[in-house]
Amino acid sequence: MTTKYVHLFTEGNKDQKDLLGGKGANLAEMTNAGLPVPPGFTISTDACRHYYKNGEKVPVELDKQMMDALKNVEKQTGKEFGGENPLLVSVRSGAKFSMPGMMDTVLNLGLNDTTVLALEKKSKNPRFAWDSYRRFIQMFSDVVLEIHVNHFEELLHNMKEKHKYKTDLDLTANDLKELVMQYKALVRKNLGKDFPSDPVEQLRMSRDAVFKSWNSDRAIIYRRLHDIPHDLGTAVNIQSMVFGNLGDDSGTGVAFTRDPANGDNVFYGEFLVNAQGEDVVAGIRTPQPIIEMKKVFPPMYDELVAVRKKLEHHYHDMQDFEFTIEQGTLYMLQTRNGKRTAKAAVKIAVDMEHEGLVSQEQALLMVDPNALNQLLHKTFDPKHKYNALTKGLAASPGAAVGKVVFNAETAKLWAEGGHKVILVRIETSPEDIQGMVSSQGILTTRGGTTSHAAVVARGMGKCCVAGAGDIRVNEKEKFFEVSNQVIKEGDLISLNGTTGEVIMGAVPTVDPAISGEFKTLMEWADKTRRLEVRTNADTPKDAQIALNFGAQGIGLCRTEHMFFEGDRITAMREMILADSTEGRKKALSKLLPYQREDFFGLFKVMTGKPVIVRFLDPPLHEFLPKTDKEIEELSEQINVSVKKIKETIEDLHEFNPMLGFRGCRLGVVYPEISSMQAQAIFEAAIEAKNKGFTPVPEIEVPNVISVNEFKLIKNLILEQAKATGAEGKIKYKIGTMIEFPRAAFIADDLAHEAEFMSFGTNDLTQTTLGFSRDDVAKFIGVYIDKGIFDRDPFQAIDQHGVGRVMQMAVEKARSVKSDLDIGICGEHGGEPSSVEFCHRIGLSNVSCSPYRVPIARLAAAQAVIREKQAFSKSKK
Amino acid sequence: MTTKYVHLFTEGNKDQKDLLGGKGANLAEMTNAGLPVPPGFTISTDACRHYYKNGEKVPVELDKQMMDALKNVEKQTGKEFGGENPLLVSVRSGAKFSMPGMMDTVLNLGLNDTTVLALEKKSKNPRFAWDSYRRFIQMFSDVVLEIHVNHFEELLHNMKEKHKYKTDLDLTANDLKELVMQYKALVRKNLGKDFPSDPVEQLRMSRDAVFKSWNSDRAIIYRRLHDIPHDLGTAVNIQSMVFGNLGDDSGTGVAFTRDPANGDNVFYGEFLVNAQGEDVVAGIRTPQPIIEMKKVFPPMYDELVAVRKKLEHHYHDMQDFEFTIEQGTLYMLQTRNGKRTAKAAVKIAVDMEHEGLVSQEQALLMVDPNALNQLLHKTFDPKHKYNALTKGLAASPGAAVGKVVFNAETAKLWAEGGHKVILVRIETSPEDIQGMVSSQGILTTRGGTTSHAAVVARGMGKCCVAGAGDIRVNEKEKFFEVSNQVIKEGDLISLNGTTGEVIMGAVPTVDPAISGEFKTLMEWADKTRRLEVRTNADTPKDAQIALNFGAQGIGLCRTEHMFFEGDRITAMREMILADSTEGRKKALSKLLPYQREDFFGLFKVMTGKPVIVRFLDPPLHEFLPKTDKEIEELSEQINVSVKKIKETIEDLHEFNPMLGFRGCRLGVVYPEISSMQAQAIFEAAIEAKNKGFTPVPEIEVPNVISVNEFKLIKNLILEQAKATGAEGKIKYKIGTMIEFPRAAFIADDLAHEAEFMSFGTNDLTQTTLGFSRDDVAKFIGVYIDKGIFDRDPFQAIDQHGVGRVMQMAVEKARSVKSDLDIGICGEHGGEPSSVEFCHRIGLSNVSCSPYRVPIARLAAAQAVIREKQAFSKSKK
């Protein structure tokens, strides 16, 4: 059987985007919805995939199928391709997802020295005919022959100069004829041969150029930025031309069914009289607002208003469409779901539900959860334009303006002095936490979007640009260099955490505004979702922010951040440097009151809600001083020799700290650490209870890989529950993290002992893939470019790899305890595709940084709806 | 139902070691084999486990069961415990595996001030009675009451001094009576109360002391050293006493049915006239060779010779047994499989097969594969005693003597000057390879048994002691310190790679001798095994050694070691520092001839046998210079600025290099590296073929985690196969390593593309468990001590974790290609329990360092036999 590569618009519908691309499917849909669409057909994405699989050759049967379809169009329009009443066509690319990186359009295809005369005769408008021909040569040459449009614009410009014309409209038919000659000469010079005159050859060349444009550099970069798979291919749409430039009863325009900037239910768009569509898009002439059409073309305006309504009723979404009026007749050229700001997306979804256009479930699906980020952070004033110095990774959204500082100490000092500062580091470490707190934003030159700086910044809801590799920082001499500019301590810079841009000077910012529709949408999401949404928070302040954003508990309180402030770090270091259990216990007893206070604060804010407290996780060397100066200070403070401190630092040095002496391994070797933490948790809970709060502690053991290991730590905790008197008084749970594949493989055994589980998907991704999240930046870009991964596995769960490990663990664990609480607290817990995956494999909760809680809530609701849709589809 | 904790000897057999312990099972077996065993019973290991599970309390029913059994023994012997004709018993510990760390024996239990008189009367030998009593108090006090034997020996010594006696035999009954008084006073002083006089109390206390001794420090250390699980528990054997010290018609002895040192089929042992068994064991009196019994006790000697034969026929193994002659009657006290040297083990196994005592399969099971190590390396002369300076990990067996050097350069220089050197480093890196080659042995203070030094040393068959943490090395000033001693460059030391000991000065060594029986045994193993055994070898020299040891191919040729010599490292560095693909290609073209030559050498030696060549694996930073001096030299050599080199070093720095930019990731980002390696392999193969050899290259892609990634590298290889003309001319395969869990999870997808697979169990262990093999030494000891792991997972495959990952991968891969070659090339490939596991999950081959090839061959054969046994058991 021959594959059908060519589909008439009358044969398709909007669900065939995979095959026909977005544009083709919509043209078919519009055609069949009774909208006035100029006849045409679509060459499928199958043909494009065939093209790339076969060394850039189209299928043999394609030409015949294309010519058959063209015959059909000739019949529908009563015109003839290359004939006396010449059929002219447009050729447009159209992939499943809209992609500005690709070849867009060739118009007026079919013209040559013969047909132009036929057109002249037929239209009785020589100027129109030669202008169309001129435009066609220019466009075809630009997008198919790759001769830059500027060369043609220059000739056009010269012609106008010569005649002192003001606009293109002043050009006469003869001028245009002369220009056509010049254009063709230009092509001959550049190409070494004549401009192709055979319409069928023109058509074939344009089609192949569309296929080729799928893998242009721009297209590849665009796909990478927008997480579009590289193997989809594009379709090609071939459609009979209609002309908006046939006189003052003609025109063209672009419109949105609602305002894409704020979502208001007003007709929004613009049009040009006596013009082709690309004049609107290209911005060469200034178009008029759509409302003006009421005066210029009253009947067509009414018709358009009816089309607007019809489109929204047909598509149940805001549409972005192009139209042309040819001598008083309205034609629809294309429609698609309109791009919109987050604010508009939320308003349109809620309004449409209120208007009865969509159901609540449909409304929930209309908002991209990631877009909510825009609503939750400061942003740069969109009215202000700027040039970026350089670009790093968009590690934590928001906008920040401040003076550059190069260490945490200065950050704190300057902030206390009332300055806004931006902390610039090669990479941050837990010691920088205070400096990060004091800063408006963080800029690092190393590390990816899950590096220390990025994770902590997101947790704080603080703007962060990470891994800005073009910058060379000299922390010692306090300056950084980028593109031959030197920025010194105290210089003002701005960071755009949403794009990764670093800007010299201060860019004005605007505060986030959460509208009433946003609240409504979130309420609908909460009614719909099954997944509980918790937050990763280490302080009462963060916990309160998360509560405001709708968090239902704390899914991860990291206790290590608690050991870096003031006296704590000294006691912590004393503990690490102690030679005996007694020495460690003595130092730990100094830490105990701090920990107790920390936990009390959390239990108070989170009263009645579960709080997962994870035991100390990082390797001990992270707590030790780095510089000679710090070492000497510590030596004096705790009366341990510099030599001993240096030896300990050397002893604790690790080749691969991620796989080292950390997590519950610390508690196995030094049980007194875990005991102190358990004691602090229980004592804080008792205190909270005594003061009228309802603490719900859930104690979490990190890095578990063996049942015996978990039992050992669990026993230490149970001992403290008894010793503190919490047993019987405080409702608590003891659970385990699943961070290494071995834990997943023994999840059934662990389920016998653990009262809850939580996936640490950062570590699980690191070990399942053998990727260090701090080092992966070196090659992950190439991996995505070469199509090995679709996305960075530290941003979205690698479902085919890490996802399978998780699914296996869930199945094993639930085979033992069918109602076991299983959550996720890695960075993925606030990423929509990952949240949906977590829903699908049956997790109980997701936990994410406070600022991502609304995103997770919406994503969790969408997961339910999509699952329902898939189920009802599978039943059909 | 009450648990039966007490078993009469008549009720058990040798297969009940789990329940009765080795000693108890053997006593029962001997009893039922009709050997003259004094009556008795065994308290099971169940009782010991109960004891530890219940806060060191014995089961309530135990006392009654014990007293019932005692009644039975009274009946059999016609004696009465604590009565007129007093029954005396021995109490011995007896775990499943013989454990010298535990309480051994209490003899003559049942004696007190009353029964000693009854014994005196009954035996008509006051001296014997009081001597027995004295011995009992001494022994009971030592092992049950924990009053050190030295105190008693001192009183004994004083008594002999006082009377100027030469030996114990000179003591009179009165002397002994006096000694008993002194002993009891000593006990009272130490204990604060009287020596227990109630025989039943004595029995209970001894029994509980046996249980307690299971968790003595010595026992725990012993178990850890011998990989014995900590939860087995010990049994207690209670047996009626017989006396070898009732006069000159009595005696006692210990014998082996063959010579345990060399395996000769001669009766081997020693005996003492008029003595108790512990006199032989303790070495207090010098015993006579067993052959002398022929003269002293001719009938008993004949009887013993018959017993010897009976034992070997009954047990089908060489036995180590104790006997006592009581007034002319022979009693067997215990028998067990005799410990033997590796040499003896091999000879006994082969001899017994020849004698028809065992089948070939049984003979193969009689040799511990690990023991073969002793036959394959230099060892210290066992006649020479030494004191170790310190002890590290026994990383690579053998013995080495040489002058201490602290860097590879000096090692090479001194070795070229005719000196034997030992390279001492904090840790080695690939740059030290030449220095390691030049050294007799390697000593490091960091890193475990799978650290770089250990792995490379084993590969070279070179003695290595790793992770000797007590040593503090000053590489710069060229000395090391340990236990207050300073060893400087040039000082002589000796290393025992089999024990991990480091010795000051030169210890004499002996060369390995491989006897004819060893060859025979290996032939049997080869006939029996299903697993193919390959070797990890990077040079023709290593490959030749492995061939001599029976390797059937190369399972892993690491290509990175090839880049460290002379000009190569410079070209490698030039490649890394190149800014462009062209620059890299230029540098790679310098490396190509070296690589081609390396591979040609391997194909030549291995003609007709498969050679797996793994593509470049380690992160690039390993190849860059470390010191300023080296950087400056390189800068001059390749004309790249010092600044640029330092920046590259900084750029390539990784936080977790094990999870970093390495393996096929290098080839994905820099395809020219993989292409060069493929080209070198194919050109070498063609050259080898042209010269009459039969090259069988198998190209292996490391660190694969995605099918697309593998396909990408595979395509580069296929291109080179075509470009070099190898396609169609050379038989080759392209395969993948399975080193990260994700690869295991997609093994089915990979199997569609790969022609073979090989597990890299070092990396797989690291990522499955989240253990860095270079850092694990910090806590793995505690993990084993606390019973979380039984063994170091880098030494023996963690079957419950990593093993499950492997099994899943094999099942998935074979579901696609049922005959796919799957091997293992991690360090585990030469470890017997791991080899057996690999057989069980159906791998095709194992690969290990040359010196472990015979070990793997034997282990693979044993796996087949054990599987057959398990199968035939399951059929029963």
PDB file of C-alpha atoms in Angstrom, chain A residues 524-638:
ATOM      1  CA  TRP A 524     -10.801  24.553  41.352  1.00  0.00           C
ATOM      2  CA  ALA A 525      -7.396  22.852  41.245  1.00  0.00           C
ATOM      3  CA  ASP A 526      -7.626  21.938  44.930  1.00  0.00           C
ATOM      4  CA  LYS A 527     -11.075  20.439  44.416  1.00  0.00           C
ATOM      5  CA  THR A 528      -9.782  18.372  41.526  1.00  0.00           C
ATOM      6  CA  ARG A 529      -6.364  17.062  42.544  1.00  0.00           C
ATOM      7  CA  ARG A 530      -5.636  13.897  44.486  1.00  0.00           C
ATOM      8  CA  LEU A 531      -1.954  14.573  45.263  1.00  0.00           C
ATOM      9  CA  GLU A 532      -1.240  16.403  48.472  1.00  0.00           C
ATOM     10  CA  VAL A 533       1.102  19.369  47.908  1.00  0.00           C
ATOM     11  CA  ARG A 534       3.696  20.102  50.547  1.00  0.00           C
ATOM     12  CA  THR A 535       6.652  22.419  50.632  1.00  0.00           C
ATOM     13  CA  ASN A 536      10.375  22.248  51.195  1.00  0.00           C
ATOM     14  CA  ALA A 537      10.997  24.744  53.977  1.00  0.00           C
ATOM     15  CA  ASP A 538      13.619  25.037  56.698  1.00  0.00           C
ATOM     16  CA  THR A 539      12.423  28.173  58.466  1.00  0.00           C
ATOM     17  CA  PRO A 540       9.115  29.422  59.878  1.00  0.00           C
ATOM     18  CA  LYS A 541       9.308  32.316  57.402  1.00  0.00           C
ATOM     19  CA  ASP A 542       9.519  30.026  54.376  1.00  0.00           C
ATOM     20  CA  ALA A 543       6.864  27.787  55.862  1.00  0.00           C
ATOM     21  CA  GLN A 544       4.525  30.768  56.216  1.00  0.00           C
ATOM     22  CA  ILE A 545       5.078  31.822  52.585  1.00  0.00           C
ATOM     23  CA  ALA A 546       4.297  28.274  51.509  1.00  0.00           C
ATOM     24  CA  LEU A 547       1.159  28.197  53.653  1.00  0.00           C
ATOM     25  CA  ASN A 548       0.023  31.391  51.952  1.00  0.00           C
ATOM     26  CA  PHE A 549       0.584  29.636  48.643  1.00  0.00           C
ATOM     27  CA  GLY A 550      -1.523  26.683  49.785  1.00  0.00           C
ATOM     28  CA  ALA A 551       0.998  24.147  51.083  1.00  0.00           C
ATOM     29  CA  GLN A 552      -0.559  21.323  53.094  1.00  0.00           C
ATOM     30  CA  GLY A 553       2.505  20.437  55.087  1.00  0.00           C
ATOM     31  CA  ILE A 554       6.285  20.388  54.992  1.00  0.00           C
ATOM     32  CA  GLY A 555       7.590  17.616  52.791  1.00  0.00           C
ATOM     33  CA  LEU A 556      11.215  18.379  53.490  1.00  0.00           C
ATOM     34  CA  CYS A 557      12.859  20.366  56.242  1.00  0.00           C
ATOM     35  CA  ARG A 558      16.603  20.194  55.674  1.00  0.00           C
ATOM     36  CA  THR A 559      18.301  20.396  59.024  1.00  0.00           C
ATOM     37  CA  GLU A 560      21.803  21.113  57.746  1.00  0.00           C
ATOM     38  CA  HIS A 561      21.066  24.742  56.927  1.00  0.00           C
ATOM     39  CA  MET A 562      20.370  25.191  60.599  1.00  0.00           C
ATOM     40  CA  PHE A 563      24.004  24.623  61.506  1.00  0.00           C
ATOM     41  CA  PHE A 564      25.593  27.510  59.700  1.00  0.00           C
ATOM     42  CA  GLU A 565      24.631  30.548  61.706  1.00  0.00           C
ATOM     43  CA  GLY A 566      26.814  32.199  64.357  1.00  0.00           C
ATOM     44  CA  ASP A 567      27.621  29.960  67.319  1.00  0.00           C
ATOM     45  CA  ARG A 568      26.059  26.955  65.711  1.00  0.00           C
ATOM     46  CA  ILE A 569      28.736  26.465  63.109  1.00  0.00           C
ATOM     47  CA  THR A 570      31.367  26.645  65.844  1.00  0.00           C
ATOM     48  CA  ALA A 571      29.624  23.967  67.903  1.00  0.00           C
ATOM     49  CA  MET A 572      29.158  21.902  64.766  1.00  0.00           C
ATOM     50  CA  ARG A 573      32.857  22.154  63.990  1.00  0.00           C
ATOM     51  CA  GLU A 574      33.722  21.285  67.558  1.00  0.00           C
ATOM     52  CA  MET A 575      31.592  18.158  67.167  1.00  0.00           C
ATOM     53  CA  ILE A 576      33.332  17.174  63.952  1.00  0.00           C
ATOM     54  CA  LEU A 577      36.754  17.743  65.447  1.00  0.00           C
ATOM     55  CA  ALA A 578      36.012  15.802  68.632  1.00  0.00           C
ATOM     56  CA  ASP A 579      38.047  12.657  69.099  1.00  0.00           C
ATOM     57  CA  SER A 580      35.592  10.755  71.245  1.00  0.00           C
ATOM     58  CA  THR A 581      31.914  10.040  71.622  1.00  0.00           C
ATOM     59  CA  GLU A 582      32.009  12.130  74.782  1.00  0.00           C
ATOM     60  CA  GLY A 583      33.538  15.079  72.974  1.00  0.00           C
ATOM     61  CA  ARG A 584      30.924  14.840  70.250  1.00  0.00           C
ATOM     62  CA  LYS A 585      28.116  14.616  72.785  1.00  0.00           C
ATOM     63  CA  LYS A 586      29.414  17.705  74.532  1.00  0.00           C
ATOM     64  CA  ALA A 587      29.413  19.702  71.306  1.00  0.00           C
ATOM     65  CA  LEU A 588      26.041  18.293  70.288  1.00  0.00           C
ATOM     66  CA  SER A 589      24.565  19.380  73.587  1.00  0.00           C
ATOM     67  CA  LYS A 590      25.357  22.961  72.541  1.00  0.00           C
ATOM     68  CA  LEU A 591      23.513  22.451  69.290  1.00  0.00           C
ATOM     69  CA  LEU A 592      20.476  20.866  70.912  1.00  0.00           C
ATOM     70  CA  PRO A 593      18.804  24.102  72.126  1.00  0.00           C
ATOM     71  CA  TYR A 594      19.162  25.678  68.686  1.00  0.00           C
ATOM     72  CA  GLN A 595      17.645  22.692  66.959  1.00  0.00           C
ATOM     73  CA  ARG A 596      14.805  22.537  69.469  1.00  0.00           C
ATOM     74  CA  GLU A 597      14.043  26.202  68.880  1.00  0.00           C
ATOM     75  CA  ASP A 598      14.134  25.726  65.090  1.00  0.00           C
ATOM     76  CA  PHE A 599      11.712  22.840  65.225  1.00  0.00           C
ATOM     77  CA  PHE A 600       9.416  24.567  67.689  1.00  0.00           C
ATOM     78  CA  GLY A 601       9.134  27.485  65.269  1.00  0.00           C
ATOM     79  CA  LEU A 602       8.178  25.163  62.450  1.00  0.00           C
ATOM     80  CA  PHE A 603       5.668  23.164  64.494  1.00  0.00           C
ATOM     81  CA  LYS A 604       4.059  26.412  65.615  1.00  0.00           C
ATOM     82  CA  VAL A 605       3.580  27.784  62.103  1.00  0.00           C
ATOM     83  CA  MET A 606       2.547  24.420  60.697  1.00  0.00           C
ATOM     84  CA  THR A 607       0.239  23.461  63.574  1.00  0.00           C
ATOM     85  CA  GLY A 608      -1.997  20.566  62.614  1.00  0.00           C
ATOM     86  CA  LYS A 609      -0.015  19.898  59.448  1.00  0.00           C
ATOM     87  CA  PRO A 610       2.677  17.261  58.939  1.00  0.00           C
ATOM     88  CA  VAL A 611       6.296  18.373  59.067  1.00  0.00           C
ATOM     89  CA  ILE A 612       8.892  16.021  57.601  1.00  0.00           C
ATOM     90  CA  VAL A 613      12.227  16.676  59.273  1.00  0.00           C
ATOM     91  CA  ARG A 614      15.166  15.092  57.536  1.00  0.00           C
ATOM     92  CA  PHE A 615      18.193  14.170  59.585  1.00  0.00           C
ATOM     93  CA  LEU A 616      21.541  15.741  58.822  1.00  0.00           C
ATOM     94  CA  ASP A 617      22.400  14.926  55.227  1.00  0.00           C
ATOM     95  CA  PRO A 618      25.591  16.495  53.790  1.00  0.00           C
ATOM     96  CA  PRO A 619      29.128  15.227  54.266  1.00  0.00           C
ATOM     97  CA  LEU A 620      30.799  16.677  57.350  1.00  0.00           C
ATOM     98  CA  HIS A 621      33.558  18.427  55.407  1.00  0.00           C
ATOM     99  CA  GLU A 622      31.002  20.935  54.161  1.00  0.00           C
ATOM    100  CA  PHE A 623      30.896  22.362  57.669  1.00  0.00           C
ATOM    101  CA  LEU A 624      34.635  22.837  58.077  1.00  0.00           C
ATOM    102  CA  PRO A 625      36.419  26.137  57.390  1.00  0.00           C
ATOM    103  CA  LYS A 626      38.124  26.564  54.031  1.00  0.00           C
ATOM    104  CA  THR A 627      40.698  29.337  54.346  1.00  0.00           C
ATOM    105  CA  ASP A 628      43.762  29.511  56.555  1.00  0.00           C
ATOM    106  CA  LYS A 629      42.298  32.541  58.265  1.00  0.00           C
ATOM    107  CA  GLU A 630      39.084  30.751  59.160  1.00  0.00           C
ATOM    108  CA  ILE A 631      41.068  27.751  60.343  1.00  0.00           C
ATOM    109  CA  GLU A 632      43.191  29.916  62.634  1.00  0.00           C
ATOM    110  CA  GLU A 633      40.112  31.632  64.039  1.00  0.00           C
ATOM    111  CA  LEU A 634      38.434  28.314  64.713  1.00  0.00           C
ATOM    112  CA  SER A 635      41.598  26.983  66.321  1.00  0.00           C
ATOM    113  CA  GLU A 636      41.525  29.830  68.820  1.00  0.00           C
ATOM    114  CA  GLN A 637      37.783  29.615  69.391  1.00  0.00           C
ATOM    115  CA  ILE A 638      37.631  25.922  70.266  1.00  0.00           C
TER     116      ILE A 638
END
